[in-house]
Coordinates of C-alpha atoms in Angstrom, one line a residue:
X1 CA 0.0 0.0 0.0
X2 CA 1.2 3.4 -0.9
X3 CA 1.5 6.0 1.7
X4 CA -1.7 8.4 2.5
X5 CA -2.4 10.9 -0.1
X6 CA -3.3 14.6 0.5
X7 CA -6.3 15.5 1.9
X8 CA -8.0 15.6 5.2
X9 CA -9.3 13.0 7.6
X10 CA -12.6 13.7 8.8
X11 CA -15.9 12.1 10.9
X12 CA -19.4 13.3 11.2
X13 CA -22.4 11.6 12.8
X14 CA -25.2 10.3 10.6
X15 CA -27.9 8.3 12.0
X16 CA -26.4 8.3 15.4
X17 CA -23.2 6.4 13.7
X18 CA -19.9 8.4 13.3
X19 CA -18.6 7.8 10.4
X20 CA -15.0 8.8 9.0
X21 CA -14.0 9.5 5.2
X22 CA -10.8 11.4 3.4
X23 CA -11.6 14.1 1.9
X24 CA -9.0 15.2 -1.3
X25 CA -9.5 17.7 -4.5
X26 CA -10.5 21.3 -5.2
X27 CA -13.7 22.0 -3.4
X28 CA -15.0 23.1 -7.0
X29 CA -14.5 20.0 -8.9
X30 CA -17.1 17.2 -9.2
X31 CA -17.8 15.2 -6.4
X32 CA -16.5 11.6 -6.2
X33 CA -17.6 9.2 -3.6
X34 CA -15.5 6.2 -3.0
X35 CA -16.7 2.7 -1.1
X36 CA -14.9 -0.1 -0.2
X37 CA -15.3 -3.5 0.3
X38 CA -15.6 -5.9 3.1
X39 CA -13.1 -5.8 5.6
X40 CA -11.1 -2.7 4.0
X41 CA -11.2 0.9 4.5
X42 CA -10.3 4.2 2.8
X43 CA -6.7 3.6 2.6
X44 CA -7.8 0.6 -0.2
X45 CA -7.9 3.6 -2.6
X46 CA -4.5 5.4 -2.2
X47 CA -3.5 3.6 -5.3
X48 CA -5.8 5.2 -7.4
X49 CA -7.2 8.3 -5.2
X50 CA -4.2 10.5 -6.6
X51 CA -5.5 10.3 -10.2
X52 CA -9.0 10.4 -9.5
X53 CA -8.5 13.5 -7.1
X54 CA -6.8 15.4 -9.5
X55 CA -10.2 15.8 -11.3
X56 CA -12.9 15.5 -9.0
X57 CA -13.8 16.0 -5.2
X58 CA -13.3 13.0 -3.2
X59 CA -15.0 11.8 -0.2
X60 CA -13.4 7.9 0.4
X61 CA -15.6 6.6 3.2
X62 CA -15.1 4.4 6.1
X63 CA -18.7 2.2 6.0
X64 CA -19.8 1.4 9.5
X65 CA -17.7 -1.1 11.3
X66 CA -14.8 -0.4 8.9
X67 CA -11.5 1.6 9.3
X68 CA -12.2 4.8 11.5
X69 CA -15.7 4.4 11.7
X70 CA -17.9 3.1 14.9
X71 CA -19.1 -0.1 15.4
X72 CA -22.2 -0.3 15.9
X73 CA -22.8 -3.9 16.0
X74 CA -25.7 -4.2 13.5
X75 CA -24.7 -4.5 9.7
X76 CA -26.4 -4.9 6.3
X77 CA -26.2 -3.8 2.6
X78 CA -29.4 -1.4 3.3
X79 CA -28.0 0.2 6.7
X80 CA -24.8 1.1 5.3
X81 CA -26.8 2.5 1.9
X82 CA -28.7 5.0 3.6
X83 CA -25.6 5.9 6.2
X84 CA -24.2 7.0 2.6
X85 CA -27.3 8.7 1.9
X86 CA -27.1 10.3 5.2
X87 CA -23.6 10.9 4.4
X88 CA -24.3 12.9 1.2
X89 CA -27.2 14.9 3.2
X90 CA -24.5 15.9 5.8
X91 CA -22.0 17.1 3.2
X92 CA -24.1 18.9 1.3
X93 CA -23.6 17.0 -2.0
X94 CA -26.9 16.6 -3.7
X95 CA -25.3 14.3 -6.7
X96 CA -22.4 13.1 -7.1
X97 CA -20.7 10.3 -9.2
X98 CA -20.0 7.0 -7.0
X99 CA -17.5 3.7 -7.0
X100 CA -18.1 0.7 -5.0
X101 CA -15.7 -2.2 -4.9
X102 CA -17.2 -5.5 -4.0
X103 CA -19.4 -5.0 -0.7
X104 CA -19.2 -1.2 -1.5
X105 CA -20.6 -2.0 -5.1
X106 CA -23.2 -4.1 -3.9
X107 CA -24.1 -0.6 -1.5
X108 CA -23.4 1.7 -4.8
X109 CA -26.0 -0.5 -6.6
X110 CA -28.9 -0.6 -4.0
X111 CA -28.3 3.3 -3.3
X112 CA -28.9 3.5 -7.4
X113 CA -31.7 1.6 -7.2
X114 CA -33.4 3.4 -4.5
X115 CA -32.3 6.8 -5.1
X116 CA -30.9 7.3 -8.6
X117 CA -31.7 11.2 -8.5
X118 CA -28.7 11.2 -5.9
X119 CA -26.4 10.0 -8.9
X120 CA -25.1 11.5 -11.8
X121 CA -22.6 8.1 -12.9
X122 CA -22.2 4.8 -11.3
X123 CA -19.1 2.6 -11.4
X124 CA -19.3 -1.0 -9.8
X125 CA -15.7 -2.7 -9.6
X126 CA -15.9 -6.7 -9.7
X127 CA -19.2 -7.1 -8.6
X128 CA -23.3 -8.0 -9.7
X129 CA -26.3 -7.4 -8.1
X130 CA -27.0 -10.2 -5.4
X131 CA -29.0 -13.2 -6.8
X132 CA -30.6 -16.0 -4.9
X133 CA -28.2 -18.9 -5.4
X134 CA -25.4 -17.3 -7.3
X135 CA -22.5 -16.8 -4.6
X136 CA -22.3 -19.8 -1.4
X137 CA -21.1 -17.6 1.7
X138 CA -21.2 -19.5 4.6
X139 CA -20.4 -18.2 8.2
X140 CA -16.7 -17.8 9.0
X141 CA -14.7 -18.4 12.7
X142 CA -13.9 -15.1 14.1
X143 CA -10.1 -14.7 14.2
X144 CA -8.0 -15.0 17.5
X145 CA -6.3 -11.6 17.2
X146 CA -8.1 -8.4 16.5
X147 CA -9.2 -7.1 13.3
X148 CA -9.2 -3.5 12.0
X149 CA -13.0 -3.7 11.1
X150 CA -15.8 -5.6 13.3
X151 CA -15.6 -9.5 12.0
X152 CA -19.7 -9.4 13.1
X153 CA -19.9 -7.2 9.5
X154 CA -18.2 -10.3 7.8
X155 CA -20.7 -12.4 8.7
X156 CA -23.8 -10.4 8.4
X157 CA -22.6 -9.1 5.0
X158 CA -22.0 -13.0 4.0
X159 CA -25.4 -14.3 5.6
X160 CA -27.2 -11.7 2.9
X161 CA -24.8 -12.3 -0.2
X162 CA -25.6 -16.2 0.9
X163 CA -29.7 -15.7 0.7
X164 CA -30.3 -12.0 -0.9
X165 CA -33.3 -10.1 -1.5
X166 CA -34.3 -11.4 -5.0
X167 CA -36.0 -7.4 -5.5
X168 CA -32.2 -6.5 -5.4
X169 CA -31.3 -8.3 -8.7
X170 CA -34.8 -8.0 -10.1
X171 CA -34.4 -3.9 -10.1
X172 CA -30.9 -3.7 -11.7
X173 CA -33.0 -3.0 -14.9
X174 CA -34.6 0.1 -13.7
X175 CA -30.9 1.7 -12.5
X176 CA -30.6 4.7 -15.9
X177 CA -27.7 6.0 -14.5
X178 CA -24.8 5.7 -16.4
X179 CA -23.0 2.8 -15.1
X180 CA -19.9 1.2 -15.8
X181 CA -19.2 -1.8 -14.7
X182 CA -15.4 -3.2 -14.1
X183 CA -14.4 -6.7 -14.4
X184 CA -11.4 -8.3 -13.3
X185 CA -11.0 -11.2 -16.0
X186 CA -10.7 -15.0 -15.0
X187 CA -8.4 -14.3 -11.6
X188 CA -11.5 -13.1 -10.2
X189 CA -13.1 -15.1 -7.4
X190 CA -16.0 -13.4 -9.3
X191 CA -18.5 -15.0 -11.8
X192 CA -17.7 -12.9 -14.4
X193 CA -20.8 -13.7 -16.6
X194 CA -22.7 -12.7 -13.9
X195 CA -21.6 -9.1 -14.5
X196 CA -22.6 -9.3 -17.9
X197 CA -25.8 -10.6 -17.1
X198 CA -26.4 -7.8 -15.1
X199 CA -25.1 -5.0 -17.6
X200 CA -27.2 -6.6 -20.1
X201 CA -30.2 -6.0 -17.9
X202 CA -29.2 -1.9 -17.2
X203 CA -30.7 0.4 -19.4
X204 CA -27.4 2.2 -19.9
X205 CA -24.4 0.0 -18.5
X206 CA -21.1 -0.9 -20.1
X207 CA -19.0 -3.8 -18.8
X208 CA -15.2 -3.2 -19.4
X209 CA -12.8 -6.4 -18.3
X210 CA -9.3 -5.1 -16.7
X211 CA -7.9 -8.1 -15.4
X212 CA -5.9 -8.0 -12.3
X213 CA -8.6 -10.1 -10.1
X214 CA -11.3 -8.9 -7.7
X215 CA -8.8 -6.1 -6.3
X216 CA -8.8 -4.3 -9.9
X217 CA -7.5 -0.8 -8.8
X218 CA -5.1 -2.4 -6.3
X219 CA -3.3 -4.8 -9.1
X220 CA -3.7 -2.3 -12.0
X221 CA -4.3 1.1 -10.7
X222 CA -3.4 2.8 -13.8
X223 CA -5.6 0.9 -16.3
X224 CA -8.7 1.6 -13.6
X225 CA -8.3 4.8 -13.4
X226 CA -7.7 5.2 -16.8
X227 CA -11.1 3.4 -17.4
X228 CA -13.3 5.8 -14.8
X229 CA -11.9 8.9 -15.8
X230 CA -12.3 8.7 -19.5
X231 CA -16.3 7.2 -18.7
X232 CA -16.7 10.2 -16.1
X233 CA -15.6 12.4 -18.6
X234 CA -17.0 11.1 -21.4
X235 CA -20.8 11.0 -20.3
X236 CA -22.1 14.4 -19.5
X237 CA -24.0 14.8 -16.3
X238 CA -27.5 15.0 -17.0

């Protein structure tokens, strides 16, 4: 991991959770919101926040129970969609382009679902819609030593990729936001049909294959950035 960019460290309270994010960019460039996946924090970006900074406003959150950010002790794909929504309320950022990585994709997807007016683009790294009986994610031990997010978040996020609401997957094909979609090729613990399936389904989706695995912008940071950049730059905000 590269060392931390520029920017500043923040926290707020939404929802009576604190959550903490890195701020980085000029105040009047677009804003960028940035989540991670499961059992990572902001620092998973510092490979690629540089680049993306230098043309938008950043804000890489810490989701509940991850990095900086309390632990509440309850967990789910909708709780930590409408902290973000909250989020956005309390920094005053009415739309704003998103990326979600895995876990954070799967939050990115649900937040477009259910509030698309809140989104000018969309970009989902490595990651589909959950669908009954697509992904097995059974419960996991908690480790012996301490973990720098909450381990009862693993499990609560595996219990619902494991048996998901079948509405999330059936509503993928009312998402119009621009969307691209980021696969990372057959070193992906990812079924990567299952991303086309769901681009196919989007009204306006594009699936570009990177390589590099599920950790896309950690294994080829300049290729991913490439990627979002030239799709937030080449779709005009509506």
């Amino acid at each position: 991991m590269s060392g931390s960019p520029v920017g500043a460290l923040c926290d707020l309270t939404v929802g009576g959770v604190d959550l903490a994010y890195r701020v980085v960019g000029d105040p009047a460039d677009p804003p960028l919101v940035l989540l991670h996946g499961l059992g990572d924090d902001e620092r998973d970006w510092h490979s690629v926040l540089p680049a993306l900074a230098d043309r938008h406003r950043v804000y890489a959150l810490d989701l509940r129970g991850h990095g900086r950010s309390a632990r509440p002790g309850r967990y789910s794909f909708e709780l930590m969609r409408d902290d973000v929504l909250g989020f956005l309320d309390a920094v005053d950022v009415e739309r704003c382009a998103m990326i979600g990585h895995s876990m954070g994709g799967t939050v990115a997807i649900l937040l477009a679902e259910a509030a698309p007016h809140r989104l000018t683009h969309l970009v989902v790294e490595d990651v589909f819609a959950p669908r009954p009986g697509t992904l097995r994610r059974p419960p996991l031990t908690p480790p012996d030593a301490p973990t720098p997010f909450d381990f009862a978040a693993v499990n609560a996020i595996r219990a619902q990729l494991d048996d998901p609401d079948p509405a999330w997957w059936d509503r993928t094909d009312t998402v119009d936001v621009p969307t691209l979609v980021i696969g990372g090729g057959p070193d992906s613990t990812m079924p990567q049909h299952l991303l086309a399936e769901m681009v196919d389904r989007m009204p306006d989706a594009t699936l570009v294959t990177i390589g590099g695995g599920h950790h896309v912008h950690v294994n080829r940071p300049a290729e991913f950035a490439a990627a979002v950049l030239g799709f937030l730059a080449a779709r005009a905000v509506r």
